[in-house]
Coordinates of C-alpha atoms in Angstrom, one line a residue:
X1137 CA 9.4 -46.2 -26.2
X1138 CA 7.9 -46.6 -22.8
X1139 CA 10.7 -45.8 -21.1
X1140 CA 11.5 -42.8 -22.5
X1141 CA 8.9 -40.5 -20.7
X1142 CA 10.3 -41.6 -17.5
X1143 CA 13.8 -40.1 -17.9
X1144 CA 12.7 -37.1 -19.2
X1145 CA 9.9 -36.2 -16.2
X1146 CA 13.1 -36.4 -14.1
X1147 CA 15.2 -34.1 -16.0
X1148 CA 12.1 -31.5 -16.1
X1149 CA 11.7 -32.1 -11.8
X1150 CA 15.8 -31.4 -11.4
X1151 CA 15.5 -28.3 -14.0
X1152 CA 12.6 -26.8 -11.3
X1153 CA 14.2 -26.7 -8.0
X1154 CA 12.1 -26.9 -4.4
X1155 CA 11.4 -23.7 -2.6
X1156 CA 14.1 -22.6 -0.3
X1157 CA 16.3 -24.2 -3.2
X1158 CA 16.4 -22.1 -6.0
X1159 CA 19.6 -20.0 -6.2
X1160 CA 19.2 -16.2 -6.9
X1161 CA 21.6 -16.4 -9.8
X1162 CA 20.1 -19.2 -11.7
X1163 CA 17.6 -19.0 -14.6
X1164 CA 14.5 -20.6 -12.3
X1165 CA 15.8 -17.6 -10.0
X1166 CA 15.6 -14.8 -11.9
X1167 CA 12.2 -15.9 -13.3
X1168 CA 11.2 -15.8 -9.7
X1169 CA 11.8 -12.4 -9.5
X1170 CA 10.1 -11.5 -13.0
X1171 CA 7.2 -13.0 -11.7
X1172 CA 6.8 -11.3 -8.0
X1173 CA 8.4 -8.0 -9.3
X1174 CA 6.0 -7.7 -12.0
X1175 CA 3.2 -8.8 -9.8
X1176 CA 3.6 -6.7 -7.1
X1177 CA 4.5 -3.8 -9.1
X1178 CA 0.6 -3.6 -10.5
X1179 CA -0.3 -3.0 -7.3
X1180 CA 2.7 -0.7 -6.8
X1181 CA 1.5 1.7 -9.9
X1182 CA -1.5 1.5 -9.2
X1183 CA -1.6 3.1 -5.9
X1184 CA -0.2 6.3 -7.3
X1185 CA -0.7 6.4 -11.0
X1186 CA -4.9 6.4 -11.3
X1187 CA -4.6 10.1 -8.4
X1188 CA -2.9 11.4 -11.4
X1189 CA -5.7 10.7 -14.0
X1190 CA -8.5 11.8 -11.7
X1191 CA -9.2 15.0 -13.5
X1192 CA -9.3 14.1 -16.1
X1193 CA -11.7 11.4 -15.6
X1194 CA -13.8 13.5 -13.7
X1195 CA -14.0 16.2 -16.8
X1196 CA -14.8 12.9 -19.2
X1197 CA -17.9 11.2 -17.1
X1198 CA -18.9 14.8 -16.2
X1199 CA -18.9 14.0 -12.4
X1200 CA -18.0 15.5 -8.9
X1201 CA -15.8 15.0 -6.2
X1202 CA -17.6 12.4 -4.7
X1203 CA -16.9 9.9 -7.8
X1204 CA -13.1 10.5 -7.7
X1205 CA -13.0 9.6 -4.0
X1206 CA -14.9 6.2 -4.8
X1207 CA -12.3 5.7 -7.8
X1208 CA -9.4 5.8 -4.7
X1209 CA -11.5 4.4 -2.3
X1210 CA -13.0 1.6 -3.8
X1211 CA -9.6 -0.1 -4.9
X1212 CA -8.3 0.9 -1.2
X1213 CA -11.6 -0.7 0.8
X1214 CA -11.2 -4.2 -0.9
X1215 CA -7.4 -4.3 -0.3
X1216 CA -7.6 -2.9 3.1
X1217 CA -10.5 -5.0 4.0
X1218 CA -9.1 -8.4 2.8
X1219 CA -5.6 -8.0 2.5
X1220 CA -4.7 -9.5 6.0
X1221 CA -7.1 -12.7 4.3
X1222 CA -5.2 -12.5 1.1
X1223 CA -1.8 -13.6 3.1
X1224 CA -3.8 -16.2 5.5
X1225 CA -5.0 -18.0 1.8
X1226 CA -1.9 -18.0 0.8
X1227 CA -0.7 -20.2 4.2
X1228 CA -3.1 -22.6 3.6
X1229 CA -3.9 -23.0 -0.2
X1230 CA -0.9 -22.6 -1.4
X1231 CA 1.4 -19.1 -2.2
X1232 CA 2.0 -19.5 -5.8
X1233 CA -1.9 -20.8 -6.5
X1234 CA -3.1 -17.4 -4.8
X1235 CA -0.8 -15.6 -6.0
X1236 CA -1.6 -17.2 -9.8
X1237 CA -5.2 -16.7 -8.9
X1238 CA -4.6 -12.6 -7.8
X1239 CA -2.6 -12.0 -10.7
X1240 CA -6.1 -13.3 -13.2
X1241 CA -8.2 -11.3 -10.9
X1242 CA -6.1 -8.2 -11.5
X1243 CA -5.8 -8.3 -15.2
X1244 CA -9.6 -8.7 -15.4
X1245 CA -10.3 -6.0 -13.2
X1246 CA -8.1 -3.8 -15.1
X1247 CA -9.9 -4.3 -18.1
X1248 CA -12.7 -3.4 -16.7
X1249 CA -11.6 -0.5 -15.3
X1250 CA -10.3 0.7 -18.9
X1251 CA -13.7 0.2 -20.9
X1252 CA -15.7 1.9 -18.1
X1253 CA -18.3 3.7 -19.7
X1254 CA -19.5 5.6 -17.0
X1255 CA -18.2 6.1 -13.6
X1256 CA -20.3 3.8 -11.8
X1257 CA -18.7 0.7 -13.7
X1258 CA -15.3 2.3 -12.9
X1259 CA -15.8 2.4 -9.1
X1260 CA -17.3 -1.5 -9.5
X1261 CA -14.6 -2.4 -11.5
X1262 CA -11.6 -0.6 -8.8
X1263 CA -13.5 -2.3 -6.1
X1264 CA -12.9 -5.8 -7.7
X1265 CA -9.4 -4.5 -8.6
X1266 CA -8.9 -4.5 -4.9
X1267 CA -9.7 -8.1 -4.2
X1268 CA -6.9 -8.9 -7.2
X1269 CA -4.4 -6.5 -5.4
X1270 CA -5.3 -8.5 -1.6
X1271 CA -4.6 -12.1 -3.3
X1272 CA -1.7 -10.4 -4.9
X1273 CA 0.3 -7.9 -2.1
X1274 CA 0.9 -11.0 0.3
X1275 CA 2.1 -13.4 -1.8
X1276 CA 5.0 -11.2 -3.6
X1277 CA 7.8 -11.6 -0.6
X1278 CA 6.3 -14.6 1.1
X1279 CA 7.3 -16.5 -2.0
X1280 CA 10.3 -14.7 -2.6
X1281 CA 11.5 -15.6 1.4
X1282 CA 9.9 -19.1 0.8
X1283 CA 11.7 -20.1 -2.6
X1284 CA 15.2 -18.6 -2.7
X1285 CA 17.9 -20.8 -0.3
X1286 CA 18.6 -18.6 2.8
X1287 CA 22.0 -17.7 2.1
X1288 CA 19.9 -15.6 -1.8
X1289 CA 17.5 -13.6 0.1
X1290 CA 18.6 -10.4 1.0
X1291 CA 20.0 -10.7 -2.5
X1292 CA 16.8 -11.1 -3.9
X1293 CA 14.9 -9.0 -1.5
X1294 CA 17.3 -5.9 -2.3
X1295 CA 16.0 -6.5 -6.5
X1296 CA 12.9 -6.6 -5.8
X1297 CA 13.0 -3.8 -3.5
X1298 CA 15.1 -1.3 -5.8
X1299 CA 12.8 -2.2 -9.3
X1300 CA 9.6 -2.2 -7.2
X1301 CA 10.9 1.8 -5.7
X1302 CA 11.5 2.3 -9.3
X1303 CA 7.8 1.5 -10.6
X1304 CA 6.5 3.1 -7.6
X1305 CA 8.9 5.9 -8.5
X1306 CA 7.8 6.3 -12.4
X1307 CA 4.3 5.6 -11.8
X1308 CA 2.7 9.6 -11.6
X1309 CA 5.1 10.6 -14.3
X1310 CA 3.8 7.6 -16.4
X1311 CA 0.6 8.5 -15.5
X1312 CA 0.5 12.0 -16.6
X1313 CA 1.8 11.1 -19.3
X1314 CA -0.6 8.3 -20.3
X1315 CA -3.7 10.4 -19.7
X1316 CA -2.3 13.6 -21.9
X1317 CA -0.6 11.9 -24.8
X1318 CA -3.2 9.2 -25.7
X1319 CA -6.0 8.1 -22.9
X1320 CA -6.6 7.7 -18.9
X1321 CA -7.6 4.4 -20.3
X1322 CA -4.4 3.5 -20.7
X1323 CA -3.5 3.7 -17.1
X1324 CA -5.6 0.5 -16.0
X1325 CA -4.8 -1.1 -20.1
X1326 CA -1.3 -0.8 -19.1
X1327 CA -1.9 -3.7 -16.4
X1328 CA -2.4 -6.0 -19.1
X1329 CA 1.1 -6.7 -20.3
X1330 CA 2.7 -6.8 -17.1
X1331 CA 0.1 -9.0 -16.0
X1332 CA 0.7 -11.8 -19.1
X1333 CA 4.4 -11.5 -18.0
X1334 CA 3.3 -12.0 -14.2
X1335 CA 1.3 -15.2 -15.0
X1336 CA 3.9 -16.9 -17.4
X1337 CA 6.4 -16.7 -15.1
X1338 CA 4.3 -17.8 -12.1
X1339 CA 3.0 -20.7 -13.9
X1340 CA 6.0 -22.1 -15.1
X1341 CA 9.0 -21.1 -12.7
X1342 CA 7.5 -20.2 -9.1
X1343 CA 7.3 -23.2 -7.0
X1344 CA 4.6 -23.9 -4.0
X1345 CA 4.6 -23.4 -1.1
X1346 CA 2.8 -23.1 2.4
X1347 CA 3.1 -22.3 6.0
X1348 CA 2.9 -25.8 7.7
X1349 CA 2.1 -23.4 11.0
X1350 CA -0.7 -21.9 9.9
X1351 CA -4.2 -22.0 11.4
X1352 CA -6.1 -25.2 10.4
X1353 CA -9.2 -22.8 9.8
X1354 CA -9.5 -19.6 8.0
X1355 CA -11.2 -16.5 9.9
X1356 CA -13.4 -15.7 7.5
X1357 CA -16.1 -14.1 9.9
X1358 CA -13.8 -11.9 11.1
X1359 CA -12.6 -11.0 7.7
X1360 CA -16.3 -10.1 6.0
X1361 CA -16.9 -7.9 9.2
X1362 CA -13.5 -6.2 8.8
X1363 CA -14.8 -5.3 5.3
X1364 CA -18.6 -4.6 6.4
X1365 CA -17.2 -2.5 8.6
X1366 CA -15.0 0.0 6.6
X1367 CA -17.6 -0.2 3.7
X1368 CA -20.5 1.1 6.1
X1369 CA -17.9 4.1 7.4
X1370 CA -16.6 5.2 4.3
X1371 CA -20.1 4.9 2.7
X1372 CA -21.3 7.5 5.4
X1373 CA -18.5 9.6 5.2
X1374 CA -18.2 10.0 1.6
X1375 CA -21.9 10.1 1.3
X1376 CA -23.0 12.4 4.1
X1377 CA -22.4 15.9 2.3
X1378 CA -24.6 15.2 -0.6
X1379 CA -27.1 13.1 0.8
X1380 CA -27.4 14.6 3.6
X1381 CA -25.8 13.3 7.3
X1382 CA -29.8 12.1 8.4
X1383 CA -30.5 10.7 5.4
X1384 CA -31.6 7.2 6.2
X1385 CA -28.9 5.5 4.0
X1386 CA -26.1 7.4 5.3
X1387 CA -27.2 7.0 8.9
X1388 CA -27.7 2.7 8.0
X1389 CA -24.5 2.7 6.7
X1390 CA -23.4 4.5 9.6
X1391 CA -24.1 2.2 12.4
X1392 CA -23.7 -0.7 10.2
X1393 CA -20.2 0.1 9.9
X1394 CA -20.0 0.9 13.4
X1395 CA -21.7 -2.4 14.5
X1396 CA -19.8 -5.0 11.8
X1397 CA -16.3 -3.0 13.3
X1398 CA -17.3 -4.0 17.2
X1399 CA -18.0 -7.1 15.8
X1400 CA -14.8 -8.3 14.1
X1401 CA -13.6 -7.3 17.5
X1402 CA -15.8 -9.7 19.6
X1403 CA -14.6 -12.0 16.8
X1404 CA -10.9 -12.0 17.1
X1405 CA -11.7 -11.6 21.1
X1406 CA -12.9 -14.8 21.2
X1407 CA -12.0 -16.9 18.1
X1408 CA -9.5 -20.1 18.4
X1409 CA -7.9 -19.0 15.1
X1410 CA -8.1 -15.0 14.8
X1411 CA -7.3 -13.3 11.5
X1412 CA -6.0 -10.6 13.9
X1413 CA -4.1 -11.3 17.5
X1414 CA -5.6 -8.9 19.6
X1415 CA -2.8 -9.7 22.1
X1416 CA -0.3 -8.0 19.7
X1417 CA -1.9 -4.6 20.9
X1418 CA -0.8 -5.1 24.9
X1419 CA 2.2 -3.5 23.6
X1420 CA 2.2 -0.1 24.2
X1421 CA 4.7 -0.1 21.3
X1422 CA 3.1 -1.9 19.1
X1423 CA 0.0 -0.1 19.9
X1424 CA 1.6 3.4 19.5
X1425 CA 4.0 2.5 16.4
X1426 CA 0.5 1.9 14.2
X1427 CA -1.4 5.0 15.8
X1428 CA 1.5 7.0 14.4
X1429 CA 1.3 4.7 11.2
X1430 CA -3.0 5.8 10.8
X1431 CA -2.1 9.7 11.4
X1432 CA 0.6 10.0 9.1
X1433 CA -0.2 8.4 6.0
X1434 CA -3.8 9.1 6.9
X1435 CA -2.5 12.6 6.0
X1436 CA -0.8 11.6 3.7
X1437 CA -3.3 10.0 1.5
X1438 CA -5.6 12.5 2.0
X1439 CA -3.5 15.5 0.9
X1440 CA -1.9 13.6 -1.9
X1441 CA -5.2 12.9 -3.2
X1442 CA -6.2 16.4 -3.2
X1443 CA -2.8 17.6 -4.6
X1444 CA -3.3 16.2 -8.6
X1445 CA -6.6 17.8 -8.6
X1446 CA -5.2 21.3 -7.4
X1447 CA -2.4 21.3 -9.5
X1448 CA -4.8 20.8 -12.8
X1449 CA -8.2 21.7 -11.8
X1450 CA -6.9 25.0 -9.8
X1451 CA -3.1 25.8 -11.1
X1452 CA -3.5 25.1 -14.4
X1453 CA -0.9 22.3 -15.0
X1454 CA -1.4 19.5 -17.6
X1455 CA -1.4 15.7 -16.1
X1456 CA 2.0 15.5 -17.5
X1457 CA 3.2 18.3 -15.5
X1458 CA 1.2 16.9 -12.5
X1459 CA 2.9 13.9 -12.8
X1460 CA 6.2 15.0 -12.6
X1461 CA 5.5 17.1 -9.6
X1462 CA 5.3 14.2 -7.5
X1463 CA 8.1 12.3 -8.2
X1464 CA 10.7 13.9 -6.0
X1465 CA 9.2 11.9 -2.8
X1466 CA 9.3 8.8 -3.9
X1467 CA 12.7 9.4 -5.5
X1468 CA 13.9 11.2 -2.2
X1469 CA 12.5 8.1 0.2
X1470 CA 14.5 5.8 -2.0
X1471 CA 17.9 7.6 -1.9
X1472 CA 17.5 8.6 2.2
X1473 CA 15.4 5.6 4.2
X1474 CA 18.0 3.3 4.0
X1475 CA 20.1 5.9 5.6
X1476 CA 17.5 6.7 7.7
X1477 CA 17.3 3.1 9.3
X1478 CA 20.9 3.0 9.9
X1479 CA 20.9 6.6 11.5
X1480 CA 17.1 4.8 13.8
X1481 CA 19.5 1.3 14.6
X1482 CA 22.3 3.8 16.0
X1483 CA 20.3 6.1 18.0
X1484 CA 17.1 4.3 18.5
X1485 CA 13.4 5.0 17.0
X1486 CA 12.2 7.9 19.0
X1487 CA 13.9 10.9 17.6
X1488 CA 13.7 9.5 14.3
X1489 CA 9.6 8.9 14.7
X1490 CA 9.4 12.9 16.4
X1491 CA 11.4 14.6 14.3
X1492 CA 10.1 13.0 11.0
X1493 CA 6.6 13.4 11.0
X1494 CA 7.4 17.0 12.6
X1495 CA 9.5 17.9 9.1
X1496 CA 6.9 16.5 7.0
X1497 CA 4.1 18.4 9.0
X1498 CA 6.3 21.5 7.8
X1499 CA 6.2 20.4 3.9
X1500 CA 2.5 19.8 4.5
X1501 CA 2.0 23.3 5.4
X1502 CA 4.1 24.5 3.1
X1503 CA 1.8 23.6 0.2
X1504 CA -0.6 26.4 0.6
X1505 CA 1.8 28.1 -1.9
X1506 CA 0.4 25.8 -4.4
X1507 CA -1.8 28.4 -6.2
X1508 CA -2.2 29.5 -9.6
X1509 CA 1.1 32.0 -10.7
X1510 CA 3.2 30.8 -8.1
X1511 CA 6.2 29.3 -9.1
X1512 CA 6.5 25.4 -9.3
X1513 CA 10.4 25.8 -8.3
X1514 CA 9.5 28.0 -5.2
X1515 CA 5.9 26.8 -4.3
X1516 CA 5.6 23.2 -5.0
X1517 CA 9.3 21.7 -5.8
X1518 CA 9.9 22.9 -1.6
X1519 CA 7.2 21.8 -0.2
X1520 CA 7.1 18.0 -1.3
X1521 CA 11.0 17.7 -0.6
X1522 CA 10.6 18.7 2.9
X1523 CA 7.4 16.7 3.5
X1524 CA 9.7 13.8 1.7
X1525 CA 12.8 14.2 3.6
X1526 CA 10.4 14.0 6.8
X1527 CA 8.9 10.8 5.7
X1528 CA 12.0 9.3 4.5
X1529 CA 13.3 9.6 8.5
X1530 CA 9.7 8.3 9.9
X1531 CA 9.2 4.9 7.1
X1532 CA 12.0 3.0 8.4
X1533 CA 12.2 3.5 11.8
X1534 CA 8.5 3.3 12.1
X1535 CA 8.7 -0.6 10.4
X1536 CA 11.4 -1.4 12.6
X1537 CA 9.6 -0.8 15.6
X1538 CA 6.8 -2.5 14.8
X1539 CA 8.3 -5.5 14.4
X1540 CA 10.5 -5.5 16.9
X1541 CA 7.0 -4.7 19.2
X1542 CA 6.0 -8.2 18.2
X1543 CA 7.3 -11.8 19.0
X1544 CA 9.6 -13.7 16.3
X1545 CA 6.5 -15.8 15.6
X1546 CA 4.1 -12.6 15.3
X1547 CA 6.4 -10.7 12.7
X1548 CA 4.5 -11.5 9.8
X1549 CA 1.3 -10.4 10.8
X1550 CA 2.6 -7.6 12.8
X1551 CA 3.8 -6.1 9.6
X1552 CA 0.8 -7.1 8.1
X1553 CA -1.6 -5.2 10.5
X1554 CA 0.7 -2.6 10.4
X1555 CA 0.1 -2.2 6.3
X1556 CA -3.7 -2.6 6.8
X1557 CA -3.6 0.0 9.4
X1558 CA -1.9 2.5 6.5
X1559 CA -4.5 1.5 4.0
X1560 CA -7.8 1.7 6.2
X1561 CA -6.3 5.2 7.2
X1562 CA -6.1 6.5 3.6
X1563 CA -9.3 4.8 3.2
X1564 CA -11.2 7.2 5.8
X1565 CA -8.6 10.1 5.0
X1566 CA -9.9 10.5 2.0
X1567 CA -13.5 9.8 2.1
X1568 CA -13.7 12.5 5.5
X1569 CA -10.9 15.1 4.4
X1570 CA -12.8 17.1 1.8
X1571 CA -15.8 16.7 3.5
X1572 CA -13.9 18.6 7.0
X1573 CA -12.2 20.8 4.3
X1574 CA -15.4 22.5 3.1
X1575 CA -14.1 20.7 -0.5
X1576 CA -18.1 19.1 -0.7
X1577 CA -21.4 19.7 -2.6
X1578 CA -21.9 19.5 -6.5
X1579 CA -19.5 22.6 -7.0
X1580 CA -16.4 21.2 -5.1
X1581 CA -14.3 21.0 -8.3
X1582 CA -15.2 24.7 -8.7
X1583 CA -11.4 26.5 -8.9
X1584 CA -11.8 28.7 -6.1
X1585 CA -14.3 26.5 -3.8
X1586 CA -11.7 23.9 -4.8
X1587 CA -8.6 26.1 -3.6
X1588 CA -10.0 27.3 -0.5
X1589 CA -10.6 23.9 0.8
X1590 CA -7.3 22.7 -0.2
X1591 CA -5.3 24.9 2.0
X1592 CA -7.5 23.5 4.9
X1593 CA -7.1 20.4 3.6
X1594 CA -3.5 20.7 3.7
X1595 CA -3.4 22.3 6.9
X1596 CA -5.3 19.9 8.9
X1597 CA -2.9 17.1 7.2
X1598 CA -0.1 19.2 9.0
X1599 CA -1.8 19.0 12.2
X1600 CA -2.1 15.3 11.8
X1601 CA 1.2 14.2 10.6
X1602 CA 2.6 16.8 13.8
X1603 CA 0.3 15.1 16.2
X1604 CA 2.1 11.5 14.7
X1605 CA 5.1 12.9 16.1
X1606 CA 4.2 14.3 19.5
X1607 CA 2.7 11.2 20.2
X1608 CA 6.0 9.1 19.2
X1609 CA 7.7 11.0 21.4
X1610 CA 5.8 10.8 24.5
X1611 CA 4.9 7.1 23.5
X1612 CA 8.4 5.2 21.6
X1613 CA 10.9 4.0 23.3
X1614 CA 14.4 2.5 22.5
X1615 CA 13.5 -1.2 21.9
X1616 CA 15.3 -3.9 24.4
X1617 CA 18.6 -4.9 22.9
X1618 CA 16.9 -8.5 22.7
X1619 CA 14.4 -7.4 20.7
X1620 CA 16.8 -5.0 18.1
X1621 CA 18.5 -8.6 17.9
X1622 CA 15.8 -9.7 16.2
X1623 CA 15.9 -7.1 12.8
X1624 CA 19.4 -6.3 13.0
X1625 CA 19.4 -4.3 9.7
X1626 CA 16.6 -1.8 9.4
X1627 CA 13.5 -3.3 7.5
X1628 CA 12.3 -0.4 5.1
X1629 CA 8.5 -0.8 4.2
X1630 CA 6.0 2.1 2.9
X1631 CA 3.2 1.0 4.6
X1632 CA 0.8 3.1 2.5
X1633 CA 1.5 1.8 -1.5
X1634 CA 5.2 1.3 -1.8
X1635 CA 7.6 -1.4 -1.9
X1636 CA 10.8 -1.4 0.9
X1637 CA 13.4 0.6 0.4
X1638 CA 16.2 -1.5 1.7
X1639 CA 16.8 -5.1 1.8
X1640 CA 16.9 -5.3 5.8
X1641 CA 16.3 -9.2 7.0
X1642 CA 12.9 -10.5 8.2
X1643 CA 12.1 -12.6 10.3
X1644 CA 11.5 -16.5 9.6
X1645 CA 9.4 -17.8 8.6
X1646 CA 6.9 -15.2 6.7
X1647 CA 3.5 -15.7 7.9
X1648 CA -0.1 -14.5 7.6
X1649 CA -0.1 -11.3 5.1
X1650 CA 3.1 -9.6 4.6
X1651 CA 2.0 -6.6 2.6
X1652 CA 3.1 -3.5 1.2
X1653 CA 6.1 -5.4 1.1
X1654 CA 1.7 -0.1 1.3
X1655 CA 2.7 2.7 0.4

């Protein structure tokens, strides 16, 4: 009887292959891809389908403007702040353990978020969400790139990629539709399921794995001042109209922010093992690629945040109807970025990078029309398919060039930077927009303060995303033909909350964070 165990362990170790063994058409395979698909797709929905509730939430807990920008913003400040972290844990503790780990996080955090009783709890509870959605985001590709054998992975990239756009793409309708028919509770409950899917198939089909290059110490400094840092700003910002900008708080907060931000720098200056390779920024590429990145989803996040509340609080529209109005960009970026990164390998990066933000600056402007009477098919159907067909020709082209701005080795966390740079920019968009907007003060939900403050709102996002382009085209230039070597399909990532829209080839190996496989 003692020797039957033995026989059997071995059966159970050849039915679980090694990573960069499993094949993409197995069983263990396609349980891989249950497991990071569902996994990164709560972080997917979730950065679109809570804008949608917003209203509503804000009519429940009988709060202001200020509370719905915490809701966004404190989900968005713990992912931005640790995000790059979340990918260096995963390098030395092991992918699927962190992973595991963000997926528990998550799925308690969500059920805070849906027994909030107040909306003081709620911001608490996105803010932990956040740290879920960091240990989470990273892990997604780096253990889809570290388990499948080389020859599976674009294979297994491109599903990932097309059923993540497809969450990503569904998530404001679902939303809407959550928050009319039953509950806005039911947008954080519905985390729950896809997490218990998530973890089964982690825990039982996902094997380890590491980086064997990675740091032998974790920056850990650098990442708390990193966080400090945004906290204090977005504090201040989203603080400063109702407290007042001298208040004491607001001014702490302030130079806090300020203080912990020159600090991670010093930091990274000078640590043996930075979080963040300053070095990467000598590239005026590089450099310029993510200044673009921070002004146009910047603009982006700010005027999509706005946009739910105008189309319910101002027009009229149920969240259901909301919802819907959304959808075309995300459906749009998925049928056109691909194209788009072909059209950016043939003719370079530049025009694509001018020309796209400068289209989108056009649908930006273009919603002003969004008022009450107007239309949907001739005010806001137009005006978010032109602002999508300019982003779809920016995302790809803009990915590309950042990584091909960076060294082989530095792809990983080039990428990586590049998402944080999205997220910290939506972070500040939203917490300074309204306040620039005149959308601020304990009547900013009012309809008619609310509208005035959106047009501004909307207009200064078109001034942004236009400035994004002027500066790629005095700034990007064709990369060298060594460096296009390196990504010689076009890598399609949405910095800001969604998945990439096209299975292009990374890279080896995946290092550091790799997020946003954004936006």
């Amino acid at each position: 009887m003692a020797a039957n165990p033995a026989p059997e362990g071995v059966a159970r170790a050849r039915a679980a292959p090694a990573a960069g063994e499993v094949s993409y058409r197995s069983g263990p395979g396609r349980w891989v891809l249950v497991a990071t698909i569902c996994g990164s797709g709560l972080v997917f929905l979730d950065g679109s389908v809570v804008n949608v509730a917003l209203p509503t939430i804000a009519r429940e807990f009988d709060t202001g403007l200020a509370s719905l920008q915490w809701t966004v913003n404190a989900y968005t400040l713990t992912l931005a702040g640790l995000l790059l972290l979340g990918g260096s844990l995963g390098d030395h503790f092991g992918r699927k353990r962190v992973f595991i780990t963000g997926i528990v996080w998550f799925a308690v955090a969500s059920l805070l978020c849906g027994l909030a009783p107040n909306a003081q709890v709620l911001v608490g509870a996105r803010a932990i969400q956040g740290v879920g959605a960091a240990l989470l985001t990273p892990g997604s590709l780096a253990i889809i790139e570290a388990t499948f054998r080389p020859s599976d992975r674009a294979a297994a990239i491109g599903a990932w990629t097309g059923l993540g756009g497809v969450a990503t793409a569904v998530a404001p309708l679902l939303g809407g539709f959550l928050t009319e028919a039953v509950t806005w509770r039911l947008v954080f409950f519905i985390n729950l399921p896809l997490t218990a899917i998530a973890l089964w198939a982690a825990i039982r089909h996902v094997p380890e794995s590491r980086d064997p290059r990675a740091a032998p110490r974790l920056d850990l400094a650098g990442a708390g001042l990193a966080a400090l840092g945004l906290a204090g700003i977005t504090y201040a910002l989203t603080e400063g109209t109702g407290s007042g900008w001298t208040a004491p708080l607001v001014l702490g907060a302030a130079v806090l922010g300020v203080a912990a931000l020159a600090g991670f720098v010093a930091v990274e200056r000078f640590s043996r093992y930075p979080l963040l390779p300053l070095h990467l920024f000598k590239s005026r590429q590089f450099t310029s690629a993510n200044v673009v990145t921070f002004l146009v989803y910047g603009a982006l996040s700010g005027a999509f945040f706005l946009l739910p509340i105008q189309l319910q609080r101002v027009v009229g529209q149920s969240p259901l109807t909301a919802g819907t109005a959304l959808m075309p960009v995300t459906l749009v970026m998925l049928l056109l970025s691909a194209r788009a990164g072909r059209l950016a390998e043939r003719i370079g990066p530049r025009l694509p990078m001018t020309l796209g933000p400068l289209i989108a600056a056009v649908g930006l402007a273009m919603m002003v029309l969004v008022a009450p009477g107007r239309s949907y098919w001739l005010s806001t159907l137009p005006a978010v398919v032109v602002f999508a067909l300019g982003l779809s020709l920016t995302v790809a082209p803009l990915t590309s060039t950042v990584l091909a701005a960076a060294s082989e080795e530095h792809a990983g966390i080039a990428s990586a930077v590049n998402n944080t740079v999205a997220r910290a920019a939506g972070l500040l968009a939203i917490a300074t927009l309204p306040v620039v907007a005149g959308i601020a003060g304990a009547d900013a939900l009012d309809p008619d303060v609310f509208a005035a403050g959106f047009r501004m709102a909307t207009m200064i996002s078109a001034v942004l995303v236009a400035a994004g382009g002027v500066l790629a085209f005095l700034t990007i230039r064709t990369p060298r033909a060594e460096d296009a070597a390196r990504c010689p399909e076009p890598v399609m990532s949405c910095p800001l909350d969604a998945p990439r829209l096209a299975s292009g080839r990374r890279p080896e190996p995946v290092s550091q964070a790799q997020a946003s496989p954004g936006s």
